[in-house]
Structures are given as structure tokens and as C-alpha cells.
Short mmCIF file of C-alpha atoms in Angstrom, two decimals:
data_model
loop_
_atom_site.label_atom_id
_atom_site.label_comp_id
_atom_site.label_asym_id
_atom_site.label_seq_id
_atom_site.Cartn_x
_atom_site.Cartn_y
_atom_site.Cartn_z
CA UNK A 1 -4.84 -18.92 -16.81
CA UNK A 2 -4.88 -18.53 -13.03
CA UNK A 3 -1.48 -17.53 -12.56
CA UNK A 4 -1.65 -14.47 -14.93
CA UNK A 5 -0.20 -12.33 -12.40
CA UNK A 6 3.15 -14.61 -12.38
CA UNK A 7 3.91 -14.79 -16.23
CA UNK A 8 6.87 -13.17 -17.29
CA UNK A 9 7.20 -10.38 -19.98
CA UNK A 10 7.95 -12.86 -22.73
CA UNK A 11 5.18 -15.43 -21.67
CA UNK A 12 2.56 -12.62 -22.11
CA UNK A 13 4.02 -11.76 -25.61
CA UNK A 14 3.92 -15.34 -26.49
CA UNK A 15 0.19 -15.66 -24.78
CA UNK A 16 -1.00 -12.70 -26.87
CA UNK A 17 0.25 -14.27 -30.13
CA UNK A 18 -1.69 -17.42 -29.44
CA UNK A 19 -4.57 -15.17 -28.47
CA UNK A 20 -4.77 -17.64 -24.90
CA UNK A 21 -4.83 -13.95 -23.14
CA UNK A 22 -5.58 -10.56 -24.24
CA UNK A 23 -4.03 -7.30 -22.86
CA UNK A 24 -7.28 -6.40 -21.40
CA UNK A 25 -7.56 -9.56 -19.38
CA UNK A 26 -4.42 -8.93 -17.95
CA UNK A 27 -4.60 -5.28 -17.08
CA UNK A 28 -8.06 -6.03 -15.19
CA UNK A 29 -6.40 -9.12 -13.51
CA UNK A 30 -3.66 -7.15 -12.48
CA UNK A 31 -5.79 -3.91 -11.27
CA UNK A 32 -7.92 -6.15 -9.30
CA UNK A 33 -4.97 -7.62 -7.68
CA UNK A 34 -3.42 -4.54 -6.76
CA UNK A 35 -6.46 -2.92 -5.61
CA UNK A 36 -6.94 -6.04 -3.09
CA UNK A 37 -3.31 -6.48 -1.90
CA UNK A 38 -1.41 -3.04 -2.41
CA UNK A 39 -2.57 -1.48 1.10
CA UNK A 40 -0.08 -3.87 2.37
CA UNK A 41 2.61 -2.84 0.90
CA UNK A 42 2.21 0.70 -0.59
CA UNK A 43 3.57 0.14 -4.19
CA UNK A 44 1.71 2.66 -6.43
CA UNK A 45 2.26 6.51 -5.65
CA UNK A 46 -0.35 6.96 -8.49
CA UNK A 47 -2.16 3.76 -10.10
CA UNK A 48 -3.60 5.02 -13.62
CA UNK A 49 -6.57 2.97 -13.87
CA UNK A 50 -8.22 4.67 -16.65
CA UNK A 51 -5.16 5.08 -18.72
CA UNK A 52 -3.92 1.30 -18.21
CA UNK A 53 -7.35 0.05 -19.12
CA UNK A 54 -7.30 2.66 -22.41
CA UNK A 55 -4.02 1.26 -23.30
CA UNK A 56 -4.79 -2.34 -22.72
CA UNK A 57 -8.01 -1.80 -24.85
CA UNK A 58 -5.83 -0.32 -27.67
CA UNK A 59 -2.89 -3.07 -27.91
CA UNK A 60 -6.02 -5.37 -28.12
CA UNK A 61 -7.22 -3.72 -31.13
CA UNK A 62 -3.93 -3.90 -32.31
CA UNK A 63 -3.22 -7.28 -31.85
CA UNK A 64 -6.28 -8.34 -33.46
CA UNK A 65 -5.47 -6.15 -36.51
CA UNK A 66 -2.05 -7.52 -36.30
CA UNK A 67 -0.50 -4.22 -36.07
CA UNK A 68 1.78 -5.34 -32.86
CA UNK A 69 4.16 -2.21 -32.06
CA UNK A 70 6.93 -4.15 -30.67
CA UNK A 71 8.40 -6.96 -28.36
CA UNK A 72 6.55 -5.42 -25.25
CA UNK A 73 2.85 -5.08 -27.05
CA UNK A 74 0.48 -5.10 -24.15
CA UNK A 75 2.70 -5.95 -21.18
CA UNK A 76 2.35 -3.86 -18.10
CA UNK A 77 5.01 -1.88 -16.56
CA UNK A 78 6.03 -0.13 -13.51
CA UNK A 79 7.48 3.43 -13.43
CA UNK A 80 9.44 4.49 -10.79
CA UNK A 81 7.97 7.95 -9.68
CA UNK A 82 11.02 10.04 -10.63
CA UNK A 83 10.53 9.31 -13.99
CA UNK A 84 8.24 11.38 -16.05
CA UNK A 85 5.10 9.97 -17.75
CA UNK A 86 3.08 12.78 -20.01
CA UNK A 87 -0.19 13.34 -17.86
CA UNK A 88 0.98 11.94 -14.65
CA UNK A 89 2.41 13.33 -11.78
CA UNK A 90 5.99 12.88 -10.90
CA UNK A 91 6.30 13.74 -7.38
CA UNK A 92 9.51 12.03 -6.43
CA UNK A 93 7.65 11.12 -3.42
CA UNK A 94 8.16 14.60 -2.06
CA UNK A 95 5.90 17.25 -0.64
CA UNK A 96 8.16 19.53 -3.14
CA UNK A 97 6.23 18.02 -6.09
CA UNK A 98 2.89 16.85 -4.95
CA UNK A 99 1.21 19.04 -8.00
CA UNK A 100 4.06 18.22 -10.35
CA UNK A 101 2.27 16.65 -13.57
CA UNK A 102 4.44 15.77 -16.41
CA UNK A 103 4.11 17.22 -19.98
CA UNK A 104 6.43 14.63 -21.69
CA UNK A 105 7.41 11.13 -21.04
CA UNK A 106 10.90 10.74 -20.61
CA UNK A 107 12.87 9.05 -23.46
CA UNK A 108 13.05 5.79 -21.66
CA UNK A 109 9.12 5.84 -21.10
CA UNK A 110 8.93 6.76 -25.08
CA UNK A 111 10.75 3.70 -25.85
CA UNK A 112 8.52 1.71 -23.76
CA UNK A 113 5.67 3.04 -25.31
CA UNK A 114 7.32 2.39 -29.03
CA UNK A 115 7.49 -1.28 -27.91
CA UNK A 116 4.07 -1.27 -27.00
CA UNK A 117 4.32 -1.56 -23.33
CA UNK A 118 1.46 -0.63 -21.25
CA UNK A 119 2.01 1.94 -18.33
CA UNK A 120 0.40 0.91 -15.23
CA UNK A 121 1.13 4.15 -13.45
CA UNK A 122 3.75 5.76 -10.72
CA UNK A 123 5.46 3.78 -8.25
CA UNK A 124 7.24 4.47 -4.76
CA UNK A 125 10.70 5.79 -4.64
CA UNK A 126 12.43 7.30 -1.73
CA UNK A 127 12.38 11.16 -1.81
CA UNK A 128 14.29 12.21 -4.51
CA UNK A 129 15.74 8.83 -4.99
CA UNK A 130 17.83 9.35 -1.48
CA UNK A 131 15.51 10.21 1.52
CA UNK A 132 14.00 6.81 2.84
CA UNK A 133 12.57 4.78 3.90
CA UNK A 134 10.64 7.38 5.58
CA UNK A 135 7.23 8.03 7.35
CA UNK A 136 7.25 11.67 7.10
CA UNK A 137 6.39 11.83 3.32
CA UNK A 138 3.19 12.85 1.73
CA UNK A 139 2.94 8.94 0.45
CA UNK A 140 3.51 5.92 2.78
CA UNK A 141 7.03 3.84 2.22
CA UNK A 142 6.72 0.94 0.05
CA UNK A 143 7.24 -2.81 2.24
CA UNK A 144 8.71 -5.63 1.32
CA UNK A 145 6.31 -8.53 0.13
CA UNK A 146 8.21 -11.16 1.47
CA UNK A 147 7.74 -9.73 5.17
CA UNK A 148 5.80 -6.37 4.90
CA UNK A 149 7.37 -5.45 8.38
CA UNK A 150 10.71 -5.45 6.29
CA UNK A 151 11.95 -2.53 3.94
CA UNK A 152 11.85 -3.43 0.24
CA UNK A 153 15.56 -1.85 -0.04
CA UNK A 154 15.56 1.45 -2.25
CA UNK A 155 15.37 3.73 -3.67
CA UNK A 156 13.46 1.92 -6.32
CA UNK A 157 11.54 0.32 -3.84
CA UNK A 158 8.00 0.34 -5.34
CA UNK A 159 9.59 -1.41 -8.22
CA UNK A 160 11.23 -3.97 -6.61
CA UNK A 161 8.22 -4.67 -4.12
CA UNK A 162 5.57 -4.66 -7.19
CA UNK A 163 7.69 -7.14 -9.09
CA UNK A 164 7.71 -9.49 -6.05
CA UNK A 165 3.91 -9.14 -5.31
CA UNK A 166 3.30 -9.89 -8.76
CA UNK A 167 1.77 -6.55 -9.85
CA UNK A 168 3.38 -6.14 -12.90
CA UNK A 169 6.32 -8.39 -14.75
CA UNK A 170 8.39 -5.25 -15.64
CA UNK A 171 9.59 -2.13 -13.94
CA UNK A 172 11.98 0.91 -14.64
CA UNK A 173 14.04 1.98 -11.27
CA UNK A 174 16.90 4.42 -11.37
CA UNK A 175 20.46 3.69 -9.77
CA UNK A 176 23.03 6.05 -8.12
CA UNK A 177 24.47 4.25 -5.54
CA UNK A 178 22.66 0.52 -5.80
CA UNK A 179 19.10 2.05 -5.84
CA UNK A 180 18.17 -0.70 -8.62
CA UNK A 181 19.99 -3.58 -7.33
CA UNK A 182 19.23 -2.78 -3.70
CA UNK A 183 15.18 -3.66 -4.24
CA UNK A 184 15.95 -6.01 -6.46
CA UNK A 185 18.10 -7.89 -3.85
CA UNK A 186 15.78 -7.30 -0.95
CA UNK A 187 12.79 -8.38 -2.60
CA UNK A 188 14.11 -11.30 -4.86
CA UNK A 189 13.62 -10.04 -8.11
CA UNK A 190 16.56 -9.06 -10.70
CA UNK A 191 17.88 -5.70 -11.34
CA UNK A 192 20.35 -4.25 -13.71
CA UNK A 193 22.66 -0.85 -13.46
CA UNK A 194 23.46 -0.72 -17.13
CA UNK A 195 26.63 0.83 -18.32
CA UNK A 196 27.05 4.25 -17.34
CA UNK A 197 25.16 6.40 -19.89
CA UNK A 198 23.64 3.36 -22.03
CA UNK A 199 19.89 4.22 -21.14
CA UNK A 200 18.94 7.63 -21.66
CA UNK A 201 17.93 9.72 -18.40
CA UNK A 202 16.28 12.21 -20.38
CA UNK A 203 12.99 13.18 -18.21
CA UNK A 204 14.59 11.61 -15.08
CA UNK A 205 14.78 13.85 -11.95
CA UNK A 206 18.45 13.56 -11.32
CA UNK A 207 20.34 13.01 -8.28
CA UNK A 208 24.08 12.60 -9.46
CA UNK A 209 24.84 13.06 -13.21
CA UNK A 210 27.90 11.32 -12.68
CA UNK A 211 26.45 8.32 -10.75
CA UNK A 212 22.81 8.01 -12.13
CA UNK A 213 21.51 5.26 -14.19
CA UNK A 214 18.17 4.19 -15.58
CA UNK A 215 18.00 0.00 -14.85
CA UNK A 216 15.59 -2.40 -15.81
CA UNK A 217 14.00 -4.92 -13.48
CA UNK A 218 12.06 -7.92 -13.83
CA UNK A 219 11.35 -11.36 -12.39
CA UNK A 220 13.38 -13.00 -15.12
CA UNK A 221 16.84 -12.83 -16.45
CA UNK A 222 15.11 -12.65 -20.32
CA UNK A 223 12.81 -10.13 -19.40
CA UNK A 224 15.61 -7.85 -18.16
CA UNK A 225 17.47 -8.39 -20.92
CA UNK A 226 14.61 -7.88 -23.39
CA UNK A 227 13.52 -4.81 -21.57
CA UNK A 228 17.36 -3.20 -21.88
CA UNK A 229 17.34 -3.71 -25.75
CA UNK A 230 13.88 -1.76 -25.70
CA UNK A 231 15.49 0.88 -23.78
CA UNK A 232 18.53 0.98 -25.72
CA UNK A 233 17.25 0.38 -29.26
CA UNK A 234 19.58 -2.30 -29.67
CA UNK A 235 18.89 -6.06 -31.29
CA UNK A 236 18.00 -8.50 -28.85
CA UNK A 237 20.74 -10.09 -26.94
CA UNK A 238 18.43 -13.06 -25.82
CA UNK A 239 20.02 -15.82 -28.26
CA UNK A 240 22.86 -15.15 -25.75
CA UNK A 241 21.10 -16.61 -22.72
CA UNK A 242 20.95 -19.95 -24.01
CA UNK A 243 24.72 -20.82 -24.36
CA UNK A 244 26.22 -22.32 -21.18
CA UNK A 245 29.11 -20.92 -19.40
CA UNK A 246 31.71 -23.88 -19.62
CA UNK A 247 35.33 -22.10 -19.85
CA UNK A 248 34.03 -18.62 -18.57
CA UNK A 249 36.24 -17.30 -15.92
CA UNK A 250 34.48 -15.86 -12.98
CA UNK A 251 36.25 -13.62 -10.23
CA UNK A 252 34.87 -13.88 -7.08
CA UNK A 253 35.42 -10.62 -4.84
CA UNK A 254 35.95 -11.99 -1.56
CA UNK A 255 37.42 -9.27 -0.21
CA UNK A 256 33.91 -7.02 -0.25
CA UNK A 257 32.06 -9.08 2.38
CA UNK A 258 34.97 -10.99 3.90
CA UNK A 259 37.24 -8.10 5.04
CA UNK A 260 35.54 -4.39 3.99
CA UNK A 261 31.79 -4.99 5.35
CA UNK A 262 31.70 -8.50 7.01
CA UNK A 263 28.77 -10.22 5.52
CA UNK A 264 26.08 -11.91 8.14
CA UNK A 265 26.56 -16.05 7.89
CA UNK A 266 23.28 -16.56 5.77
CA UNK A 267 24.55 -13.95 3.06
CA UNK A 268 28.34 -15.82 3.49
CA UNK A 269 26.95 -18.96 2.90
CA UNK A 270 24.83 -17.84 0.09
CA UNK A 271 27.42 -16.44 -1.72
CA UNK A 272 29.72 -19.40 -1.26
CA UNK A 273 27.16 -21.51 -2.78
CA UNK A 274 26.37 -19.26 -5.64
CA UNK A 275 30.11 -19.53 -6.39
CA UNK A 276 30.03 -23.56 -6.53
CA UNK A 277 27.13 -23.29 -8.67
CA UNK A 278 28.62 -21.74 -11.43
CA UNK A 279 31.59 -23.68 -10.80
CA UNK A 280 29.57 -26.79 -11.31
CA UNK A 281 27.94 -25.35 -14.47
CA UNK A 282 31.44 -25.26 -15.86
CA UNK A 283 32.86 -21.70 -14.93
CA UNK A 284 36.05 -21.25 -13.86
CA UNK A 285 35.74 -19.17 -10.89
CA UNK A 286 38.82 -17.62 -8.92
CA UNK A 287 39.16 -15.06 -6.30
CA UNK A 288 40.06 -11.40 -7.56
CA UNK A 289 41.45 -8.61 -5.70
CA UNK A 290 39.55 -4.97 -6.29
CA UNK A 291 40.32 -2.05 -3.85
CA UNK A 292 38.76 -1.91 -0.54
CA UNK A 293 34.62 -1.10 -0.86
CA UNK A 294 35.87 1.88 1.67
CA UNK A 295 37.63 3.71 -1.48
CA UNK A 296 34.63 3.13 -3.76
CA UNK A 297 32.18 4.23 -0.91
CA UNK A 298 34.16 7.63 -0.10
CA UNK A 299 34.25 8.36 -3.98
CA UNK A 300 30.63 7.59 -4.29
CA UNK A 301 29.09 9.68 -1.09
CA UNK A 302 31.52 12.65 -2.05
CA UNK A 303 30.53 12.79 -5.79
CA UNK A 304 26.64 11.84 -4.89
CA UNK A 305 26.27 14.25 -2.08
CA UNK A 306 27.99 17.64 -4.32
CA UNK A 307 25.97 16.82 -7.16
CA UNK A 308 22.82 16.09 -5.21
CA UNK A 309 23.16 19.50 -3.21
CA UNK A 310 23.89 21.25 -6.47
CA UNK A 311 20.59 20.24 -7.32
CA UNK A 312 18.55 20.63 -4.08
CA UNK A 313 20.27 23.31 -2.33
CA UNK A 314 18.55 26.22 -3.67
CA UNK A 315 14.98 24.55 -2.85
CA UNK A 316 16.05 23.53 0.61
CA UNK A 317 17.01 27.03 1.45
CA UNK A 318 13.84 28.02 0.38
CA UNK A 319 11.63 24.94 1.78
CA UNK A 320 13.42 23.00 4.29
CA UNK A 321 10.53 21.79 6.09
CA UNK A 322 8.79 20.36 2.87
CA UNK A 323 11.87 17.77 2.65
CA UNK A 324 11.70 14.71 4.83
CA UNK A 325 14.04 14.27 7.66
CA UNK A 326 16.05 11.78 6.00
CA UNK A 327 16.50 13.53 2.64
CA UNK A 328 17.17 16.60 4.69
CA UNK A 329 20.37 14.93 6.44
CA UNK A 330 21.55 12.99 3.35
CA UNK A 331 21.57 16.17 1.16
CA UNK A 332 22.71 18.76 3.37
CA UNK A 333 25.98 16.70 3.54
CA UNK A 334 26.76 18.32 0.18
CA UNK A 335 26.88 21.81 1.19
CA UNK A 336 29.94 21.10 3.24
CA UNK A 337 32.39 18.99 0.66
CA UNK A 338 34.82 20.95 -0.31
CA UNK A 339 35.42 21.63 -3.84
CA UNK A 340 38.72 20.35 -3.71
CA UNK A 341 37.79 17.00 -3.09
CA UNK A 342 34.78 16.71 -5.33
CA UNK A 343 37.43 17.03 -7.69
CA UNK A 344 39.98 14.58 -6.29
CA UNK A 345 36.72 11.92 -5.84
CA UNK A 346 36.44 12.53 -9.82
CA UNK A 347 39.72 11.98 -10.18
CA UNK A 348 40.17 9.01 -7.96
CA UNK A 349 36.80 7.45 -9.65
CA UNK A 350 39.22 7.50 -12.82
CA UNK A 351 41.65 5.63 -11.06
CA UNK A 352 39.08 2.98 -9.83
CA UNK A 353 37.88 2.62 -13.19
CA UNK A 354 41.13 1.50 -14.30
CA UNK A 355 41.51 -0.90 -11.66
CA UNK A 356 37.86 -2.64 -12.67
CA UNK A 357 38.86 -2.47 -16.30
CA UNK A 358 42.50 -4.00 -15.49
CA UNK A 359 40.61 -6.98 -13.61
CA UNK A 360 38.41 -7.53 -16.97
CA UNK A 361 41.70 -8.41 -18.51
CA UNK A 362 41.92 -11.64 -16.34
CA UNK A 363 38.07 -12.38 -15.77
CA UNK A 364 34.85 -12.27 -17.98
CA UNK A 365 32.68 -11.53 -15.19
CA UNK A 366 32.96 -10.49 -11.48
CA UNK A 367 30.95 -12.33 -8.57
CA UNK A 368 30.34 -9.92 -5.82
CA UNK A 369 27.68 -9.26 -2.80
CA UNK A 370 25.06 -7.48 -3.07
CA UNK A 371 24.01 -6.53 0.61
CA UNK A 372 25.81 -7.96 3.57
CA UNK A 373 22.49 -8.51 5.14
CA UNK A 374 18.98 -9.28 4.43
CA UNK A 375 16.44 -6.33 4.35
CA UNK A 376 15.70 -5.48 8.31
CA UNK A 377 12.80 -4.38 9.76
CA UNK A 378 11.35 -0.92 8.04
CA UNK A 379 10.63 0.65 11.66
CA UNK A 380 14.15 0.22 13.08
CA UNK A 381 15.99 3.47 12.18
CA UNK A 382 19.43 2.06 13.59
CA UNK A 383 19.24 -0.84 11.47
CA UNK A 384 18.71 0.51 7.97
CA UNK A 385 21.08 2.69 8.77
CA UNK A 386 23.56 -0.11 8.65
CA UNK A 387 22.05 -2.26 6.52
CA UNK A 388 21.74 0.50 3.80
CA UNK A 389 25.70 1.23 4.38
CA UNK A 390 26.82 -2.32 4.42
CA UNK A 391 27.01 -3.08 0.71
CA UNK A 392 28.69 -3.72 -2.42
CA UNK A 393 26.96 -1.83 -5.03
CA UNK A 394 28.38 1.52 -5.11
CA UNK A 395 31.51 0.75 -6.88
CA UNK A 396 30.19 0.02 -9.94
CA UNK A 397 28.14 3.29 -10.34
CA UNK A 398 31.74 4.78 -9.63
CA UNK A 399 33.01 2.70 -12.24
CA UNK A 400 30.44 2.94 -15.03
CA UNK A 401 30.30 -0.91 -15.02
CA UNK A 402 27.03 -3.02 -15.70
CA UNK A 403 26.01 -4.84 -12.68
CA UNK A 404 23.06 -7.23 -12.09
CA UNK A 405 21.32 -8.49 -8.80
CA UNK A 406 19.76 -11.73 -8.39
CA UNK A 407 18.66 -13.78 -5.82
CA UNK A 408 20.76 -16.68 -4.67
CA UNK A 409 19.14 -17.65 -1.38
CA UNK A 410 16.84 -17.19 1.73
CA UNK A 411 17.88 -16.34 5.20
CA UNK A 412 16.64 -18.05 8.10
CA UNK A 413 14.22 -15.59 8.54
CA UNK A 414 12.78 -15.96 4.86
CA UNK A 415 14.12 -12.99 3.46
CA UNK A 416 15.69 -12.88 -0.04
CA UNK A 417 19.43 -12.78 -0.53
CA UNK A 418 21.08 -11.78 -3.55
CA UNK A 419 24.59 -11.64 -5.36
CA UNK A 420 25.88 -9.29 -8.00
CA UNK A 421 27.30 -10.06 -11.32
CA UNK A 422 29.60 -7.23 -12.80
CA UNK A 423 30.54 -7.34 -16.52
CA UNK A 424 33.08 -5.30 -18.82
CA UNK A 425 31.83 -1.79 -19.98
CA UNK A 426 28.93 -2.23 -22.63
CA UNK A 427 29.12 -6.03 -22.07
CA UNK A 428 25.68 -6.37 -20.28
CA UNK A 429 25.41 -9.57 -22.56
CA UNK A 430 28.13 -11.61 -20.80
CA UNK A 431 26.43 -10.67 -17.43
CA UNK A 432 23.12 -11.80 -18.77
CA UNK A 433 24.54 -15.20 -20.19
CA UNK A 434 26.02 -16.02 -16.52
CA UNK A 435 22.85 -14.71 -14.81
CA UNK A 436 20.66 -16.96 -17.42
CA UNK A 437 22.72 -19.94 -16.58
CA UNK A 438 22.15 -19.50 -12.95
CA UNK A 439 18.86 -19.23 -13.06
CA UNK A 440 18.42 -22.37 -15.26
CA UNK A 441 20.26 -24.22 -12.58
CA UNK A 442 18.59 -23.08 -9.45
CA UNK A 443 15.00 -22.15 -8.26
CA UNK A 444 15.59 -18.95 -6.42
CA UNK A 445 14.08 -16.71 -9.33
CA UNK A 446 10.99 -19.30 -9.05
CA UNK A 447 10.24 -18.48 -5.55
CA UNK A 448 7.29 -16.10 -4.62
CA UNK A 449 6.73 -14.40 -1.64
CA UNK A 450 4.58 -16.96 0.74
CA UNK A 451 1.89 -14.12 1.43
CA UNK A 452 1.37 -12.93 -1.83
CA UNK A 453 2.15 -16.47 -3.94
CA UNK A 454 -1.29 -17.85 -2.74
CA UNK A 455 -3.17 -14.73 -3.62
CA UNK A 456 -5.31 -15.06 -6.86
CA UNK A 457 -6.79 -11.57 -6.71
CA UNK B 1 52.64 32.52 12.92
CA UNK B 2 51.58 35.74 11.94
CA UNK B 3 51.27 38.27 14.59
CA UNK B 4 47.64 38.40 13.51
CA UNK B 5 47.67 35.04 15.02
CA UNK B 6 48.50 35.82 18.61
CA UNK B 7 46.48 39.15 18.35
CA UNK B 8 44.14 38.88 21.63
CA UNK B 9 41.63 41.26 20.12
CA UNK B 10 41.23 39.38 16.73
CA UNK B 11 40.89 36.66 18.64
CA UNK B 12 37.89 37.56 20.62
CA UNK B 13 36.20 38.27 17.59
CA UNK B 14 36.81 34.59 15.98
CA UNK B 15 33.29 33.13 15.02
CA UNK B 16 32.65 30.03 16.40
CA UNK B 17 33.47 27.16 13.67
CA UNK B 18 30.30 25.60 13.17
CA UNK B 19 28.40 28.84 12.52
CA UNK B 20 30.96 30.24 10.44
CA UNK B 21 30.50 27.11 8.49
CA UNK B 22 26.72 27.49 8.35
CA UNK B 23 27.07 31.36 7.07
CA UNK B 24 29.84 30.35 4.70
CA UNK B 25 27.06 27.69 3.31
CA UNK B 26 24.26 30.34 3.04
CA UNK B 27 22.05 28.10 5.71
CA UNK B 28 21.34 30.18 8.54
CA UNK B 29 17.66 29.87 8.07
CA UNK B 30 18.00 25.67 7.65
CA UNK B 31 20.14 25.76 10.68
CA UNK B 32 17.55 27.96 12.80
CA UNK B 33 14.88 25.49 11.89
CA UNK B 34 16.61 21.95 12.00
CA UNK B 35 20.17 22.69 13.72
CA UNK B 36 20.38 19.14 14.33
CA UNK B 37 20.06 18.18 10.53
CA UNK B 38 22.55 20.67 9.62
CA UNK B 39 24.86 19.63 12.70
CA UNK B 40 24.62 15.96 11.47
CA UNK B 41 25.10 16.77 7.82
CA UNK B 42 28.28 18.99 8.92
CA UNK B 43 29.91 16.13 10.73
CA UNK B 44 29.10 13.47 7.73
CA UNK B 45 30.93 15.72 5.47
CA UNK B 46 33.93 16.19 7.98
CA UNK B 47 34.06 12.22 7.67
CA UNK B 48 33.69 12.14 3.77
CA UNK B 49 36.27 14.99 2.89
CA UNK B 50 38.57 13.27 5.29
CA UNK B 51 38.35 10.25 3.41
CA UNK B 52 38.56 11.52 0.26
CA UNK B 53 41.84 14.10 1.17
CA UNK B 54 43.58 10.97 2.34
CA UNK B 55 43.39 9.00 -0.30
CA UNK B 56 46.62 8.97 -2.96
CA UNK B 57 45.50 10.31 -6.58
CA UNK B 58 48.20 8.75 -9.09
CA UNK B 59 50.25 11.35 -10.43
CA UNK B 60 49.38 10.58 -14.03
CA UNK B 61 45.64 12.07 -12.94
CA UNK B 62 47.38 15.14 -11.35
CA UNK B 63 49.25 16.01 -14.41
CA UNK B 64 46.17 15.27 -16.79
CA UNK B 65 43.45 17.59 -17.96
CA UNK B 66 40.21 15.97 -16.41
CA UNK B 67 37.63 15.62 -18.99
CA UNK B 68 34.43 13.88 -18.22
CA UNK B 69 33.89 11.14 -20.44
CA UNK B 70 31.31 11.73 -23.63
CA UNK B 71 28.44 10.11 -24.24
CA UNK B 72 29.25 6.47 -25.66
#
């Protein structure tokens, strides 16, 4: 099989069952590919070659003995480097933690192992999931496989870039203000921020307890759905994925990209086309109003910086030079947020959550922009500041609703454009149903970064 | 206005507001090493504080005892 690198997790599992492929063959192939290509995009902070091969051999032995552990048996996964994996470093991409070896698996990693997954290693993040993309950290920033001169989004930057580059079919990211959906959108893959607290955060370095989420990422809707099932220990929801969406009510939140932060023409056009495709598939697409993005953003930033500072303040006072410049600038904000405003932000979050809950009495799913523009150059600080500011992801960290980002277009410069599908709390199933229908109807998800698609190593 | 506000001697002793904020946050060491980063953060915090303080909180929330949601 020449396309091993692009097989989905479900396709790999199927190929193992028919003995067409073995976990050892797959892992060896991916390690060779990573060895040949990762210097261009800096996905891995720690590639666990020895451990991955050992896990692959165990998986193969168990397959031959008909002892498959679970639905991800023999499937390689990349883990964001703020999530603990026993025996591997958790550096958070920071000088503060270069010698920090994790003693235990995070709960989400334990669940992956129980399902049979192979942990390939730790992948790049923005420092402590907040400071990046940066060039003053102990490891270089991940780059975008669609154009390595451009950023891959963040903070789960290695997770998004590694999926898009064909380094692994599944990854774990975390999402506090959009950090799963930003790289998923920038790199043309799929990322889900689940309902708040649906996936355990035990063993994950925190940034903001009120807003943090662990999120599954993949190249196919079915894979992301499967990974969520594994992470939550719930029954497989994939049967839902085959259902059509005739009659489903989809609310298009135009104000986010038409009024609050005006999207670039390529993004605006891609969103219109996506809405039309969903309507052609039988959904009833109507416009719907939510509060302005700025209201959500103020609440998100106030909570995030306050809680982030409470985590980092002590270390920052003692070792400010060990933090990268962007982390310092962003975390220090929390030192000057008043306690009154932190509490007010928590109250306002409750109000905004109710506003979004109310919207779901009128529609089944929301459609909204992800980023207002495709990923810009990674070395253009000003462009990045704007690019990272103008998005519609933070609202659903504030409200706790599940939100999925998936590709819906390509810019004139050849960079991915993404949309978000948002569901009622605890209803990831309806989000996946719409996403799967869209995936079947379009070719976006099958597209690969040209510079990596032709690479066979 | 209290008599203290017009006392010239007291006015002379008033600390520089930025320095007072740095001291209140116990950030003198960080400020000494990275003054621009601290000042930038202070300016950003002013914007965030203002944005939140200008938003209206529904009365029902002000009257409620606010308890974070339990785990589902």
C-alpha cells in the first residue's frame, strides 16, 4: 500500500483485520516519513521511535493472537506536548519544563492505550498553550504543511500540522480559546472542541480551568467521532454519520464574519458556498443572531488571563526570563485584571451560555466562521496578531457548546479555509452528522498539502 | 472631595500610577527585567477591564449565588 500515510484510523483498523497491513509496517513507514519530512515543519518535540516500535510489535503480536485491545488497536496518535505520557517529557514547549518527565499517562492517554492506540510522541504547541508561534523557545515552532512559510495555527500546532502532513491519522489537542479548531482550520483537517468537561483533563497542563478542553483531531469525520467515543468511554456514535440531514435546521451566524470581524473575500465566499451545499443536502439553513463576538471575546480573555496568571504568576515572578516573550506578554495581563471583573466575566459567561442555549430552541446546529482569514506568514508578527485575533472560536469555550472545525475552501494563495459547526451541549452527535454529510458531498477533506502529498517516504 | 485630596504635601507623595500597579501586583523584579512586556500587559488589561465593566449583567445573575457547574 503506497498511501499508508493517508489512511484513516478506521481504514487502518480494517487493514489490520484483513492482515493487509500490520502495525509494525505502518509505524515503520510513518517513522521513515517523519524522519524525512519533519525538518520542514517541526511537528515533533519528542519522537518516541523506540517506544512506538515496541508498541507496534506488541499490537502486531496481539492481532496475531486475536487479542485486539479496542477500536484504535495499532493506530498511531500524536499527543500535544502539554498532555502527560508516562516516561516521555512534557515540556509545554517551554524552557521552564525541559527536564520534566511525566510519571503517569494523562487520563485521555490512558483511554487511548486501553483502546489499543500507539503513542508516536509529543508534538509542538505554543508555549503553555498560549505563547506562540514563537522563535525564542527551546524548540522551533511548527509550520504549515500547505506552505511552511505560514503558521499552522495554534496552540495545538503540531497536532494540526502532523495530521495534514500525513504523520499520523489521529491527534490530541487542547482548546481554551480555539486551540484545536485554529490549527485544524489552518491545516485543513478536522478538530472538535467537545462539550465542556466531556473529556477528562487529568494530566493535562492547565491554562484556564473554566475554558480548557481536550479535543480529538483527525483527517476524517468518522475518525474524530471514533476518537471522541474512545476518550469519553461512550458507545460508538458513527452509525449517526450515515444519516442524511434532510430537514435539519441549521442557523447561519452571519454577524460573526459580516459585522463583528469582517472576513476576507475568500473566507466569506467559502462560507456562503458551504451554507448552499448544506441547503442542497436538504438542511433548512436560516440566519440566526447571537451576541457580538466582542462580548464573547471580552469574557474569554478576562477569564483566560486571570486563571492563566493564577497558574503562572509564581513561576513568572521567579523566572521571567525562562518564558518566551509572547507568553510573558499574554500571561502578565492577568496580573492586572480586577477580581471584580473576573467574577463579572464568569456571570456574563452564564448569560452568554443561556443566549446560545436559546438559539438551539430554534435550530439543531449552528454554522459559523472559524478564522476570518487563512493562515498568514509565520514570521509576520503584525499579521499574526490580527490573524489570531479575528476568529469566532472563543464563544464556544465561554459557553461550553461542542464546536467542530473543518475545511470548506482553499484561498487564492492555496491555504485552507474552515467553517465551524456547533451543537447543543452534549450533542456532538448532531455536529458529526452534519459534518459527515458535508464531507461526503465535497472534496475538501480529501485534499492534501501539495508539497507533502507527493512524498512517499 | 476630602481635604486629603487637596493636600499638596500628600499629592507630592502620590506614587506614579504605573509603578503603584507594578508594586501591587508584586512584579517589581519582572518589571526591572522586562518593562515593555509589563507595560504592554497593563495596557491590555485596561482594555479587558473596561470591556467587562461596561457590559450589563442581568439582574437575575446579580441576585443569584454563583456556583460553577458541576461535572456532567
